[in-house]
């Protein structure tokens, strides 16, 4: 959404972008057409992605340092067996550059992707 908004602004298109919240299952899993490829047990397991991103957001608000946050997020992801982490990222919403040291406290996007079997799931949370 942020990339599309920037592109519309940069290219001076007369387009109004309307955004909405991500629709989620009760366990936090973002509703997606990919979820149909997962069993109900795998869908429950997949909620670890969103829960990990929320953990990262909480730790940022608690002013923890980057290494602590990243290690805690990896540990949370690894708490679910048979999940392969594709990536975890803490980046600036302004330019999407990865933050590796001092994590700012706002205008961030925490994103990630995991594989459960051959199904790749992505998610993100923003901190404004």
Short mmCIF file of N, CA and C in Angstrom, two decimals:
data_model
loop_
_atom_site.label_atom_id
_atom_site.label_comp_id
_atom_site.label_asym_id
_atom_site.label_seq_id
_atom_site.Cartn_x
_atom_site.Cartn_y
_atom_site.Cartn_z
N UNK A 1 0.82 -1.19 0.00
CA UNK A 1 0.00 0.00 0.00
C UNK A 1 0.87 1.25 0.00
N UNK A 2 1.91 1.27 0.84
CA UNK A 2 2.79 2.43 0.91
C UNK A 2 3.51 2.66 -0.41
N UNK A 3 3.92 1.59 -1.06
CA UNK A 3 4.61 1.70 -2.34
C UNK A 3 3.66 2.26 -3.40
N UNK A 4 2.46 1.76 -3.42
CA UNK A 4 1.48 2.24 -4.40
C UNK A 4 1.16 3.72 -4.14
N UNK A 5 0.98 4.09 -2.88
CA UNK A 5 0.73 5.50 -2.56
C UNK A 5 1.87 6.38 -3.03
N UNK A 6 3.10 5.94 -2.81
CA UNK A 6 4.26 6.73 -3.23
C UNK A 6 4.32 6.83 -4.74
N UNK A 7 4.04 5.73 -5.42
CA UNK A 7 4.06 5.74 -6.89
C UNK A 7 3.02 6.71 -7.44
N UNK A 8 1.82 6.70 -6.88
CA UNK A 8 0.76 7.61 -7.32
C UNK A 8 1.19 9.06 -7.13
N UNK A 9 1.81 9.34 -5.99
CA UNK A 9 2.30 10.70 -5.72
C UNK A 9 3.44 11.07 -6.67
N UNK A 10 4.44 10.19 -6.79
CA UNK A 10 5.61 10.47 -7.63
C UNK A 10 5.24 10.67 -9.10
N UNK A 11 4.26 9.89 -9.58
CA UNK A 11 3.86 9.98 -10.98
C UNK A 11 2.74 10.99 -11.21
N UNK A 12 2.33 11.64 -10.11
CA UNK A 12 1.32 12.69 -10.16
C UNK A 12 0.01 12.20 -10.79
N UNK A 13 -0.39 10.99 -10.46
CA UNK A 13 -1.66 10.47 -10.93
C UNK A 13 -2.78 11.04 -10.08
N UNK A 14 -3.90 11.31 -10.69
CA UNK A 14 -5.07 11.81 -9.97
C UNK A 14 -5.91 10.61 -9.53
N UNK A 15 -5.37 9.88 -8.56
CA UNK A 15 -6.02 8.66 -8.07
C UNK A 15 -6.13 8.77 -6.56
N UNK A 16 -7.29 8.44 -6.04
CA UNK A 16 -7.47 8.40 -4.59
C UNK A 16 -7.31 6.96 -4.14
N UNK A 17 -6.39 6.72 -3.23
CA UNK A 17 -6.14 5.38 -2.70
C UNK A 17 -6.96 5.23 -1.42
N UNK A 18 -7.77 4.20 -1.36
CA UNK A 18 -8.55 3.88 -0.18
C UNK A 18 -7.99 2.62 0.45
N UNK A 19 -7.58 2.73 1.68
CA UNK A 19 -6.99 1.57 2.34
C UNK A 19 -7.94 1.04 3.41
N UNK A 20 -7.69 -0.17 3.82
CA UNK A 20 -8.49 -0.79 4.86
C UNK A 20 -7.61 -1.67 5.72
N UNK A 21 -8.16 -2.13 6.80
CA UNK A 21 -7.42 -3.02 7.69
C UNK A 21 -7.37 -4.42 7.12
N UNK A 22 -6.34 -5.15 7.49
CA UNK A 22 -6.23 -6.55 7.12
C UNK A 22 -7.30 -7.33 7.86
N UNK A 23 -8.02 -8.16 7.13
CA UNK A 23 -9.03 -9.01 7.75
C UNK A 23 -8.32 -10.26 8.27
N UNK A 24 -8.58 -10.58 9.54
CA UNK A 24 -7.86 -11.67 10.19
C UNK A 24 -8.82 -12.68 10.79
N UNK A 25 -8.33 -13.92 10.88
CA UNK A 25 -9.02 -14.98 11.59
C UNK A 25 -8.93 -14.67 13.09
N UNK A 26 -9.68 -15.40 13.88
CA UNK A 26 -9.65 -15.20 15.34
C UNK A 26 -8.26 -15.36 15.92
N UNK A 27 -7.44 -16.22 15.32
CA UNK A 27 -6.09 -16.46 15.84
C UNK A 27 -5.06 -15.47 15.30
N UNK A 28 -5.49 -14.49 14.49
CA UNK A 28 -4.58 -13.47 13.98
C UNK A 28 -4.11 -13.70 12.57
N UNK A 29 -4.32 -14.89 12.03
CA UNK A 29 -3.87 -15.20 10.68
C UNK A 29 -4.61 -14.32 9.68
N UNK A 30 -3.86 -13.64 8.81
CA UNK A 30 -4.48 -12.82 7.78
C UNK A 30 -5.25 -13.72 6.82
N UNK A 31 -6.48 -13.35 6.52
CA UNK A 31 -7.27 -14.16 5.59
C UNK A 31 -6.71 -13.99 4.19
N UNK A 32 -6.49 -15.10 3.53
CA UNK A 32 -5.84 -15.12 2.22
C UNK A 32 -6.31 -16.35 1.46
N UNK A 33 -6.29 -16.24 0.15
CA UNK A 33 -6.65 -17.39 -0.67
C UNK A 33 -5.65 -18.54 -0.48
N UNK A 34 -4.45 -18.22 -0.04
CA UNK A 34 -3.43 -19.26 0.19
C UNK A 34 -3.79 -20.16 1.37
N UNK A 35 -4.60 -19.64 2.29
CA UNK A 35 -4.94 -20.42 3.48
C UNK A 35 -5.67 -21.71 3.15
N UNK A 36 -6.34 -21.76 2.00
CA UNK A 36 -7.07 -22.97 1.64
C UNK A 36 -6.13 -24.16 1.41
N UNK A 37 -4.85 -23.88 1.22
CA UNK A 37 -3.88 -24.95 1.02
C UNK A 37 -3.35 -25.50 2.35
N UNK A 38 -3.81 -24.92 3.46
CA UNK A 38 -3.37 -25.35 4.78
C UNK A 38 -4.49 -26.09 5.50
N UNK A 39 -4.13 -27.10 6.26
CA UNK A 39 -5.11 -27.75 7.12
C UNK A 39 -5.47 -26.79 8.25
N UNK A 40 -6.52 -27.10 8.99
CA UNK A 40 -6.90 -26.22 10.10
C UNK A 40 -5.80 -26.17 11.15
N UNK A 41 -5.11 -27.29 11.38
CA UNK A 41 -4.00 -27.30 12.33
C UNK A 41 -2.85 -26.42 11.82
N UNK A 42 -2.58 -26.46 10.53
CA UNK A 42 -1.52 -25.62 9.95
C UNK A 42 -1.90 -24.14 10.01
N UNK A 43 -3.18 -23.84 9.83
CA UNK A 43 -3.62 -22.45 9.92
C UNK A 43 -3.40 -21.91 11.34
N UNK A 44 -3.69 -22.73 12.33
CA UNK A 44 -3.44 -22.31 13.71
C UNK A 44 -1.94 -22.08 13.94
N UNK A 45 -1.13 -22.98 13.40
CA UNK A 45 0.32 -22.86 13.53
C UNK A 45 0.83 -21.60 12.82
N UNK A 46 0.20 -21.25 11.70
CA UNK A 46 0.62 -20.10 10.91
C UNK A 46 0.41 -18.77 11.63
N UNK A 47 -0.44 -18.76 12.64
CA UNK A 47 -0.67 -17.52 13.38
C UNK A 47 0.59 -17.03 14.08
N UNK A 48 1.61 -17.88 14.17
CA UNK A 48 2.86 -17.48 14.79
C UNK A 48 3.49 -16.30 14.03
N UNK A 49 3.22 -16.18 12.74
CA UNK A 49 3.77 -15.06 11.98
C UNK A 49 3.25 -13.73 12.52
N UNK A 50 1.95 -13.59 12.59
CA UNK A 50 1.36 -12.35 13.09
C UNK A 50 1.75 -12.11 14.55
N UNK A 51 1.71 -13.16 15.35
CA UNK A 51 2.08 -13.02 16.76
C UNK A 51 3.53 -12.58 16.93
N UNK A 52 4.39 -13.02 16.03
CA UNK A 52 5.79 -12.60 16.06
C UNK A 52 5.92 -11.12 15.72
N UNK A 53 5.17 -10.67 14.72
CA UNK A 53 5.22 -9.26 14.33
C UNK A 53 4.70 -8.37 15.46
N UNK A 54 3.64 -8.81 16.12
CA UNK A 54 3.10 -8.07 17.26
C UNK A 54 4.12 -8.01 18.40
N UNK A 55 4.81 -9.12 18.64
CA UNK A 55 5.87 -9.14 19.66
C UNK A 55 6.93 -8.10 19.32
N UNK A 56 7.35 -8.05 18.06
CA UNK A 56 8.34 -7.06 17.64
C UNK A 56 7.86 -5.64 17.90
N UNK A 57 6.60 -5.36 17.59
CA UNK A 57 6.03 -4.03 17.83
C UNK A 57 6.03 -3.69 19.32
N UNK A 58 5.67 -4.67 20.15
CA UNK A 58 5.66 -4.44 21.61
C UNK A 58 7.06 -4.13 22.12
N UNK A 59 8.05 -4.87 21.63
CA UNK A 59 9.42 -4.67 22.09
C UNK A 59 9.97 -3.31 21.63
N UNK A 60 9.56 -2.87 20.45
CA UNK A 60 9.97 -1.54 19.99
C UNK A 60 9.39 -0.48 20.91
N UNK A 61 8.13 -0.63 21.26
CA UNK A 61 7.49 0.34 22.17
C UNK A 61 8.15 0.33 23.54
N UNK A 62 8.71 -0.82 23.93
CA UNK A 62 9.43 -0.92 25.20
C UNK A 62 10.88 -0.43 25.09
N UNK A 63 11.23 0.06 23.90
CA UNK A 63 12.55 0.65 23.64
C UNK A 63 13.68 -0.36 23.75
N UNK A 64 13.43 -1.57 23.35
CA UNK A 64 14.49 -2.58 23.33
C UNK A 64 15.38 -2.33 22.11
N UNK A 65 16.61 -2.83 22.15
CA UNK A 65 17.51 -2.62 21.01
C UNK A 65 17.25 -3.64 19.90
N UNK A 66 17.77 -3.34 18.73
CA UNK A 66 17.50 -4.14 17.54
C UNK A 66 17.85 -5.61 17.74
N UNK A 67 19.05 -5.89 18.24
CA UNK A 67 19.47 -7.29 18.40
C UNK A 67 18.52 -8.06 19.31
N UNK A 68 18.12 -7.44 20.41
CA UNK A 68 17.20 -8.08 21.34
C UNK A 68 15.87 -8.37 20.64
N UNK A 69 15.35 -7.38 19.93
CA UNK A 69 14.06 -7.53 19.23
C UNK A 69 14.14 -8.64 18.20
N UNK A 70 15.16 -8.61 17.37
CA UNK A 70 15.27 -9.58 16.29
C UNK A 70 15.42 -11.00 16.83
N UNK A 71 16.26 -11.17 17.84
CA UNK A 71 16.44 -12.50 18.44
C UNK A 71 15.15 -13.01 19.07
N UNK A 72 14.40 -12.11 19.73
CA UNK A 72 13.13 -12.51 20.34
C UNK A 72 12.13 -12.93 19.27
N UNK A 73 12.13 -12.22 18.14
CA UNK A 73 11.22 -12.58 17.05
C UNK A 73 11.59 -13.93 16.44
N UNK A 74 12.86 -14.17 16.24
CA UNK A 74 13.31 -15.47 15.71
C UNK A 74 12.94 -16.59 16.67
N UNK A 75 13.17 -16.36 17.95
CA UNK A 75 12.83 -17.37 18.96
C UNK A 75 11.33 -17.69 18.92
N UNK A 76 10.50 -16.66 18.80
CA UNK A 76 9.05 -16.86 18.73
C UNK A 76 8.69 -17.68 17.50
N UNK A 77 9.27 -17.35 16.36
CA UNK A 77 8.99 -18.10 15.13
C UNK A 77 9.40 -19.56 15.27
N UNK A 78 10.56 -19.77 15.85
CA UNK A 78 11.08 -21.13 15.99
C UNK A 78 10.32 -21.94 17.03
N UNK A 79 9.39 -21.30 17.76
CA UNK A 79 8.60 -22.04 18.74
C UNK A 79 7.59 -22.97 18.05
N UNK A 80 7.34 -22.76 16.79
CA UNK A 80 6.43 -23.62 16.03
C UNK A 80 7.26 -24.54 15.14
N UNK A 81 7.14 -25.84 15.30
CA UNK A 81 7.91 -26.76 14.45
C UNK A 81 7.39 -26.74 13.01
N UNK A 82 8.27 -27.11 12.10
CA UNK A 82 7.94 -27.27 10.68
C UNK A 82 7.54 -25.97 9.99
N UNK A 83 8.02 -24.85 10.51
CA UNK A 83 7.84 -23.57 9.83
C UNK A 83 9.21 -23.11 9.37
N UNK A 84 9.29 -22.74 8.11
CA UNK A 84 10.55 -22.22 7.58
C UNK A 84 10.40 -20.70 7.45
N UNK A 85 11.31 -19.97 8.08
CA UNK A 85 11.30 -18.52 8.00
C UNK A 85 11.92 -18.11 6.66
N UNK A 86 11.17 -17.34 5.89
CA UNK A 86 11.72 -16.78 4.65
C UNK A 86 12.45 -15.48 4.98
N UNK A 87 11.76 -14.57 5.69
CA UNK A 87 12.42 -13.36 6.15
C UNK A 87 11.64 -12.72 7.29
N UNK A 88 12.33 -11.92 8.07
CA UNK A 88 11.76 -11.02 9.07
C UNK A 88 12.45 -9.68 8.87
N UNK A 89 11.69 -8.60 8.92
CA UNK A 89 12.25 -7.30 8.61
C UNK A 89 11.67 -6.22 9.51
N UNK A 90 12.53 -5.31 9.92
CA UNK A 90 12.10 -4.08 10.58
C UNK A 90 12.65 -2.96 9.70
N UNK A 91 11.75 -2.18 9.11
CA UNK A 91 12.18 -1.18 8.14
C UNK A 91 11.42 0.13 8.33
N UNK A 92 12.00 1.17 7.78
CA UNK A 92 11.37 2.48 7.80
C UNK A 92 10.22 2.51 6.80
N UNK A 93 9.07 3.07 7.21
CA UNK A 93 7.95 3.24 6.28
C UNK A 93 8.26 4.29 5.22
N UNK A 94 9.20 5.17 5.51
CA UNK A 94 9.51 6.25 4.57
C UNK A 94 10.23 5.76 3.33
N UNK A 95 11.20 4.86 3.52
CA UNK A 95 12.01 4.43 2.37
C UNK A 95 12.23 2.91 2.33
N UNK A 96 11.63 2.19 3.26
CA UNK A 96 11.72 0.73 3.36
C UNK A 96 13.13 0.21 3.57
N UNK A 97 14.03 1.07 4.04
CA UNK A 97 15.38 0.62 4.35
C UNK A 97 15.35 -0.14 5.67
N UNK A 98 16.07 -1.26 5.68
CA UNK A 98 16.17 -2.09 6.87
C UNK A 98 16.87 -1.32 7.98
N UNK A 99 16.34 -1.46 9.17
CA UNK A 99 16.98 -0.86 10.34
C UNK A 99 17.78 -1.96 11.02
N UNK A 100 19.04 -1.75 11.14
CA UNK A 100 19.91 -2.79 11.70
C UNK A 100 20.46 -2.45 13.07
N UNK A 101 20.43 -1.19 13.42
CA UNK A 101 21.02 -0.80 14.70
C UNK A 101 19.99 -0.11 15.58
N UNK A 102 19.97 1.17 15.52
CA UNK A 102 19.03 1.93 16.35
C UNK A 102 17.65 1.90 15.72
N UNK A 103 16.73 1.28 16.39
CA UNK A 103 15.37 1.18 15.88
C UNK A 103 14.61 2.42 16.32
N UNK A 104 14.14 3.17 15.33
CA UNK A 104 13.30 4.33 15.65
C UNK A 104 11.98 3.82 16.23
N UNK A 105 11.23 4.68 16.82
CA UNK A 105 10.03 4.26 17.55
C UNK A 105 8.74 4.47 16.76
N UNK A 106 8.82 5.07 15.57
CA UNK A 106 7.60 5.29 14.78
C UNK A 106 7.93 5.23 13.30
N UNK A 107 6.89 5.23 12.49
CA UNK A 107 7.01 5.13 11.03
C UNK A 107 7.81 3.90 10.62
N UNK A 108 7.41 2.76 11.18
CA UNK A 108 8.07 1.49 10.91
C UNK A 108 7.09 0.49 10.31
N UNK A 109 7.64 -0.45 9.58
CA UNK A 109 6.88 -1.62 9.16
C UNK A 109 7.70 -2.85 9.58
N UNK A 110 7.03 -3.75 10.29
CA UNK A 110 7.65 -5.02 10.65
C UNK A 110 6.95 -6.05 9.77
N UNK A 111 7.73 -6.76 8.98
CA UNK A 111 7.13 -7.70 8.04
C UNK A 111 7.86 -9.03 8.09
N UNK A 112 7.19 -10.03 7.56
CA UNK A 112 7.79 -11.35 7.53
C UNK A 112 7.08 -12.27 6.57
N UNK A 113 7.76 -13.34 6.26
CA UNK A 113 7.20 -14.39 5.42
C UNK A 113 7.68 -15.73 5.95
N UNK A 114 6.77 -16.70 5.91
CA UNK A 114 7.11 -18.05 6.33
C UNK A 114 6.58 -19.05 5.31
N UNK A 115 7.15 -20.22 5.36
CA UNK A 115 6.64 -21.36 4.59
C UNK A 115 6.11 -22.39 5.57
N UNK A 116 4.93 -22.86 5.29
CA UNK A 116 4.41 -24.06 5.94
C UNK A 116 4.20 -25.03 4.79
N UNK A 117 4.99 -26.09 4.80
CA UNK A 117 5.09 -26.97 3.63
C UNK A 117 5.48 -26.10 2.45
N UNK A 118 4.70 -26.08 1.38
CA UNK A 118 5.07 -25.27 0.20
C UNK A 118 4.28 -23.97 0.12
N UNK A 119 3.51 -23.68 1.17
CA UNK A 119 2.67 -22.48 1.17
C UNK A 119 3.44 -21.33 1.82
N UNK A 120 3.58 -20.25 1.07
CA UNK A 120 4.27 -19.06 1.57
C UNK A 120 3.24 -18.05 2.04
N UNK A 121 3.38 -17.63 3.29
CA UNK A 121 2.48 -16.65 3.89
C UNK A 121 3.26 -15.40 4.23
N UNK A 122 2.68 -14.24 3.97
CA UNK A 122 3.31 -12.97 4.28
C UNK A 122 2.39 -12.16 5.19
N UNK A 123 2.99 -11.25 5.97
CA UNK A 123 2.19 -10.38 6.83
C UNK A 123 3.06 -9.21 7.24
N UNK A 124 2.41 -8.17 7.77
CA UNK A 124 3.12 -7.02 8.28
C UNK A 124 2.28 -6.28 9.29
N UNK A 125 2.96 -5.52 10.13
CA UNK A 125 2.30 -4.57 11.03
C UNK A 125 3.06 -3.26 10.91
N UNK A 126 2.33 -2.17 11.07
CA UNK A 126 2.97 -0.86 11.01
C UNK A 126 2.93 -0.20 12.38
N UNK A 127 3.91 0.61 12.63
CA UNK A 127 3.98 1.42 13.83
C UNK A 127 4.05 2.85 13.34
N UNK A 128 2.98 3.61 13.58
CA UNK A 128 2.93 5.00 13.09
C UNK A 128 3.38 5.99 14.13
#
